[in-house]
mmCIF file of C-alpha atoms in Angstrom:
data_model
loop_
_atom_site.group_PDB
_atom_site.id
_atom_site.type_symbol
_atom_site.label_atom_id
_atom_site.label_comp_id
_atom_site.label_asym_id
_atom_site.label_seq_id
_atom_site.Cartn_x
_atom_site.Cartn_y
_atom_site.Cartn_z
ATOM 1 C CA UNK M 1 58.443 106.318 -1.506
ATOM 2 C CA UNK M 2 57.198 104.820 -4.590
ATOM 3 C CA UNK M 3 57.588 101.013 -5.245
ATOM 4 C CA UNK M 4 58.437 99.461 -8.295
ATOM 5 C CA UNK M 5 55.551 97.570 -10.076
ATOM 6 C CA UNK M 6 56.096 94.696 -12.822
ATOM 7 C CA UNK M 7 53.157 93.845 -14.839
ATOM 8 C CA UNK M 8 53.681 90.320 -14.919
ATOM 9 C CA UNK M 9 54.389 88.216 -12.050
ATOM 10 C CA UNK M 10 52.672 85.140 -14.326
ATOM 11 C CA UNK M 11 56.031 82.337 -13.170
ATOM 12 C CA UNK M 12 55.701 82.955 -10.113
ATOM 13 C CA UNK M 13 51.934 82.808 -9.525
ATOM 14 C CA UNK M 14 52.129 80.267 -12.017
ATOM 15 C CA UNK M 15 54.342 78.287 -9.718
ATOM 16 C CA UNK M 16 52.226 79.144 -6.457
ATOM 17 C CA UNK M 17 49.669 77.444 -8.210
ATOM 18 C CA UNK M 18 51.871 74.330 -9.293
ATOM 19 C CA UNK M 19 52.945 74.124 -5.486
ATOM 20 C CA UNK M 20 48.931 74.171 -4.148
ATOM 21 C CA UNK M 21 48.066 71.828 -6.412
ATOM 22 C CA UNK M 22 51.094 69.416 -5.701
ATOM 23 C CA UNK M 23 49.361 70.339 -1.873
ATOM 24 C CA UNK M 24 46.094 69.697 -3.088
ATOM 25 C CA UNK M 25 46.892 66.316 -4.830
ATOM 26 C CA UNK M 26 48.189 63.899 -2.024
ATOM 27 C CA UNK M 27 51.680 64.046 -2.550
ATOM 28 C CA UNK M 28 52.814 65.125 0.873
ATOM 29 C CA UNK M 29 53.440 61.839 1.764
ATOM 30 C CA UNK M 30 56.598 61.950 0.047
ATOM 31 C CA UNK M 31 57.881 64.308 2.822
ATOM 32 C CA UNK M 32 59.736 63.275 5.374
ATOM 33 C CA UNK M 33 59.994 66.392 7.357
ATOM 34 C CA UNK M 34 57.065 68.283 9.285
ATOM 35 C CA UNK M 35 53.676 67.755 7.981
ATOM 36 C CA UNK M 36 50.707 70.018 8.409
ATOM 37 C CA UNK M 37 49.386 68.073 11.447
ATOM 38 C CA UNK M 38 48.840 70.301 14.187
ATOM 39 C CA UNK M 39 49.168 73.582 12.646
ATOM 40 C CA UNK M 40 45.235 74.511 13.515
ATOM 41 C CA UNK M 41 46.220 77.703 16.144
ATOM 42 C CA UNK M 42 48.949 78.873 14.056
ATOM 43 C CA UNK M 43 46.507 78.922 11.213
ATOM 44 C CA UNK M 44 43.776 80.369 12.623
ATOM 45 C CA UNK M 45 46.751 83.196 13.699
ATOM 46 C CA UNK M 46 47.444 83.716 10.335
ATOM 47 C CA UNK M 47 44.321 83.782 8.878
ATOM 48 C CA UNK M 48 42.968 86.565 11.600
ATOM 49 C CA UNK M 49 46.149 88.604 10.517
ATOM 50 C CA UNK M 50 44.472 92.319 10.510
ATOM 51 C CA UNK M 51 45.832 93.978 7.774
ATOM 52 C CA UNK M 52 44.478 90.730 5.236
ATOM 53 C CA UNK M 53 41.090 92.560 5.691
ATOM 54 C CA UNK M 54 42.337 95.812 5.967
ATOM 55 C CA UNK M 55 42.278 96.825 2.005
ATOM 56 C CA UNK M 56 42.487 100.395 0.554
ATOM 57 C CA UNK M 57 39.243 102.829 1.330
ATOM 58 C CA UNK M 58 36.843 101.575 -1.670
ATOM 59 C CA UNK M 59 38.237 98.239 -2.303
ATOM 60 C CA UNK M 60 36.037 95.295 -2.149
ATOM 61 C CA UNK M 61 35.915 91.683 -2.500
ATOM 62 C CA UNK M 62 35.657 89.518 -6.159
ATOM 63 C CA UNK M 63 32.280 87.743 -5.559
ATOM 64 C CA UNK M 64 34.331 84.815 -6.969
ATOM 65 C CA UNK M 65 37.440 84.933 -3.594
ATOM 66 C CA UNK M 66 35.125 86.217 -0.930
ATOM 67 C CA UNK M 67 36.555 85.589 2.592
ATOM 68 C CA UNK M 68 39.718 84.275 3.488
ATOM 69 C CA UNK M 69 41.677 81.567 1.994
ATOM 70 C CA UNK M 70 44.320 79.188 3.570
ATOM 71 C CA UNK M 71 45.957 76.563 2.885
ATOM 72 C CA UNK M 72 48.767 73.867 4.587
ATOM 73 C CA UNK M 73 51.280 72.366 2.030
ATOM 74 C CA UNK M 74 53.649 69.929 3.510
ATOM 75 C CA UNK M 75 55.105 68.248 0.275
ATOM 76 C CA UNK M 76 58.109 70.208 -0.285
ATOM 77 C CA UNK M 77 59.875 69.749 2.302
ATOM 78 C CA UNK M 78 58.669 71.722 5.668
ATOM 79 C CA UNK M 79 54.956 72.558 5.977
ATOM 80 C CA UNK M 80 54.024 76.226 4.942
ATOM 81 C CA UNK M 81 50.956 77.393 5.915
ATOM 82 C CA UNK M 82 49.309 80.548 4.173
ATOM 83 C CA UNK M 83 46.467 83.067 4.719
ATOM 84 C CA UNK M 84 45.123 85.859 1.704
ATOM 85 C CA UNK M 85 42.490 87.694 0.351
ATOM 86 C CA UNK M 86 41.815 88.921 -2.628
ATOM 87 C CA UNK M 87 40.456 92.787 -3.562
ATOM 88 C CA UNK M 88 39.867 94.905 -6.630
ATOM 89 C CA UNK M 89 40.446 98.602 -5.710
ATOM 90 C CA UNK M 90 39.007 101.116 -8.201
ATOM 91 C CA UNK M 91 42.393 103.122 -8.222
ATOM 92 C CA UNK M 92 45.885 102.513 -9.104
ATOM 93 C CA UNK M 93 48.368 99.680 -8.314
ATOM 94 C CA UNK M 94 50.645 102.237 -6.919
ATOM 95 C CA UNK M 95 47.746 103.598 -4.170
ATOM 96 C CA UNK M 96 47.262 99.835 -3.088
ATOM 97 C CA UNK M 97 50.865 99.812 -2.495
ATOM 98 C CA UNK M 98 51.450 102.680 -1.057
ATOM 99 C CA UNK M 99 48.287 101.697 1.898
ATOM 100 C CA UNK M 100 49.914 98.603 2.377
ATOM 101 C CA UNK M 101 53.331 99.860 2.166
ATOM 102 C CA UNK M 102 52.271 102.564 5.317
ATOM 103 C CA UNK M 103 49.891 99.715 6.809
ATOM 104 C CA UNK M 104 52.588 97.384 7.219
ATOM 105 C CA UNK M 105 54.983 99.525 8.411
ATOM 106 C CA UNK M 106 53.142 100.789 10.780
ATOM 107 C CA UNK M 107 52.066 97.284 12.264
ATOM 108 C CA UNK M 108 55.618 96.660 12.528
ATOM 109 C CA UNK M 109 56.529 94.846 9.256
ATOM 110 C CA UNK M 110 60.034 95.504 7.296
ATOM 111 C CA UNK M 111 59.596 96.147 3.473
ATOM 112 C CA UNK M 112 61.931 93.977 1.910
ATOM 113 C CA UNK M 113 63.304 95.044 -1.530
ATOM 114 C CA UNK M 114 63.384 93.061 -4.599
ATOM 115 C CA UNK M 115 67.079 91.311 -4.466
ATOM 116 C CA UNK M 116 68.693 93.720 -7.921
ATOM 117 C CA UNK M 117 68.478 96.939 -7.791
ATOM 118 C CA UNK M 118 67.158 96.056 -11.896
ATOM 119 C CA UNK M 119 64.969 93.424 -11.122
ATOM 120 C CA UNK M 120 61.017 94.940 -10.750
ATOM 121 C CA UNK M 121 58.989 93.478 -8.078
ATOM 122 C CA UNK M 122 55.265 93.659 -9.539
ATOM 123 C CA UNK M 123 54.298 93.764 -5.878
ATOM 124 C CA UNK M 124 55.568 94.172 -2.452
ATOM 125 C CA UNK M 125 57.137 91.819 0.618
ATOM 126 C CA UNK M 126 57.841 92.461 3.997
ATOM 127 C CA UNK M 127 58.414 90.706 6.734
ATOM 128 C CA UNK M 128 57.865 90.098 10.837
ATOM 129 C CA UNK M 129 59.080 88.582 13.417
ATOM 130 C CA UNK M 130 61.850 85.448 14.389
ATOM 131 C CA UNK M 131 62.264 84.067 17.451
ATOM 132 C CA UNK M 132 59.437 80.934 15.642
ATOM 133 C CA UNK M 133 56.964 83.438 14.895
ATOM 134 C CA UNK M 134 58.215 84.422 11.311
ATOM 135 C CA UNK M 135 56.014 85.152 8.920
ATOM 136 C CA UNK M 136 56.331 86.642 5.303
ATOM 137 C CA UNK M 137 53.555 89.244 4.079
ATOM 138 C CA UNK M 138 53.065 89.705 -0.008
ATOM 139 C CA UNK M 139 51.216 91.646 -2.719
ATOM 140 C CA UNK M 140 50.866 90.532 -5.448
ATOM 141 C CA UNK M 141 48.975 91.535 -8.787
ATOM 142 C CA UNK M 142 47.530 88.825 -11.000
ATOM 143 C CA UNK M 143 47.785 89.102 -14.455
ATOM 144 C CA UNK M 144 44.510 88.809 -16.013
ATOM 145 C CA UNK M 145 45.052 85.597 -18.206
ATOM 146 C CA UNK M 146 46.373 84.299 -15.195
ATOM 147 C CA UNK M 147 43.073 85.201 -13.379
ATOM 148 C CA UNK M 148 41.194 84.497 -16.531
ATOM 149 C CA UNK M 149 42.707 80.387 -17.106
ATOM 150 C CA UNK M 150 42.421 79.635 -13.104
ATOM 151 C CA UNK M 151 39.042 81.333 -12.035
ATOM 152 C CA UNK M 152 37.389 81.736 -15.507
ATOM 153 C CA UNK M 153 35.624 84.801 -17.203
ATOM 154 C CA UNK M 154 33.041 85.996 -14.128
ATOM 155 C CA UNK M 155 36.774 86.601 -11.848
ATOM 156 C CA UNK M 156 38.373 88.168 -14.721
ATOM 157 C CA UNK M 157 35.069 90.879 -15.110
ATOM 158 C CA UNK M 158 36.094 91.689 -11.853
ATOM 159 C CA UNK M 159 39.297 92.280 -12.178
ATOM 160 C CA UNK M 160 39.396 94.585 -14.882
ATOM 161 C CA UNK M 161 36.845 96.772 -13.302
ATOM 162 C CA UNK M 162 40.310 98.144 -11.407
ATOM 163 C CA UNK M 163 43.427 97.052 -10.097
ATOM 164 C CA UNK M 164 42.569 93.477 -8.949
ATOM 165 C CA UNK M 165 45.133 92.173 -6.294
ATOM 166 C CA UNK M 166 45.723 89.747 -2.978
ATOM 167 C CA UNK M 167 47.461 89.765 -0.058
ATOM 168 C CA UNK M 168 48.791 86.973 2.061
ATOM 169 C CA UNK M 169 50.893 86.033 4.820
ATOM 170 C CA UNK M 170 52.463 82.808 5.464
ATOM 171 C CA UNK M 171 55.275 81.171 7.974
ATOM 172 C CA UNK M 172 56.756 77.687 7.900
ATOM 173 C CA UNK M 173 54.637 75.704 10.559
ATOM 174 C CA UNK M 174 57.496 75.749 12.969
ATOM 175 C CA UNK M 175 57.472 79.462 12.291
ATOM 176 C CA UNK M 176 61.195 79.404 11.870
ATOM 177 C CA UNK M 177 63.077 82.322 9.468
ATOM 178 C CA UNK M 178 61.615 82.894 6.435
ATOM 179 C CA UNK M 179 62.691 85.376 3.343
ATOM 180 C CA UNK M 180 61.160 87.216 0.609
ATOM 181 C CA UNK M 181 62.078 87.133 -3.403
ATOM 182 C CA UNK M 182 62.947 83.484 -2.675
#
């Protein structure tokens, strides 16, 4: 089954960037909730996830977002820790969601629709688990002056030699519920 695919996802990567670099610039003491300390394993659990380096046959990775990124942001409130890579796949946005879409599945994750039955996701969520081991798993496709203003010319080369995407997962540190389209 086909998903739906938005071209521009630009507020909300726009706002994942606004978030990490809240993260990034010392604010989290202004939370009084959970904080990032002690979130190493659960981390190192996300960041290990399998199917973050298990891209489409062909795909490879930006010389610019080799490797794994991650990230701990405990300034809005409870700590949310994250895990992604990024790929450009020579083929279509649908074929990298239709690997992940059977990938996921498959690895027990639950594609999670967008919220309207108008609305167009522009990517895919799904997600795993409860019980504290929540997590959320996303797709998401950059649009290239996004790519172009945050990681400069070189990334954006890359990109448009196909359809440049990344994947993460991410939980709350406690791991409790989390939801997609949020």
């Amino acid at each position: 089954m086909p998903f739906l695919i938005r071209p521009d996802r630009t507020a909300a990567l726009l706002l994942s960037a606004a978030l990490v670099a809240g993260g990034l610039s010392g604010c989290s003491f202004l939370s009084p909730f959970k904080t990032c300390e002690g979130t190493g394993a659960r981390m190192k659990e996300l960041e290990s996830l399998p199917l973050l380096a298990s891209p489409p046959p062909g795909a490879t990775s930006p010389r610019t977002f080799d490797g794994v990124s991650s990230e701990c942001a405990d300034d809005s409130g409870d700590a949310w820790l994250s895990a992604g890579r990024t790929y450009v796949y020579p083929g279509t946005r649908q074929e990298v969601l239709d690997h992940y879409r059977r990938a996921a599945e498959a690895d027990g994750w639950r594609f999670v629709p967008a919220p309207m039955s108008g609305q167009d996701a522009g990517g895919a969520c799904f997600t795993k688990g409860g019980d504290g081991r929540a997590q959320v798993l996303t797709l998401d496709f950059p649009p290239m002056r996004f790519v172009t203003e945050f990681y400069g010319p070189e990334a954006a080369a890359e990109f448009a030699s196909g359809s440049g995407f990344e994947i993460s997962v991410g939980s709350e540190a406690d791991g409790a519920a989390t939801s997609c389209w949020s």
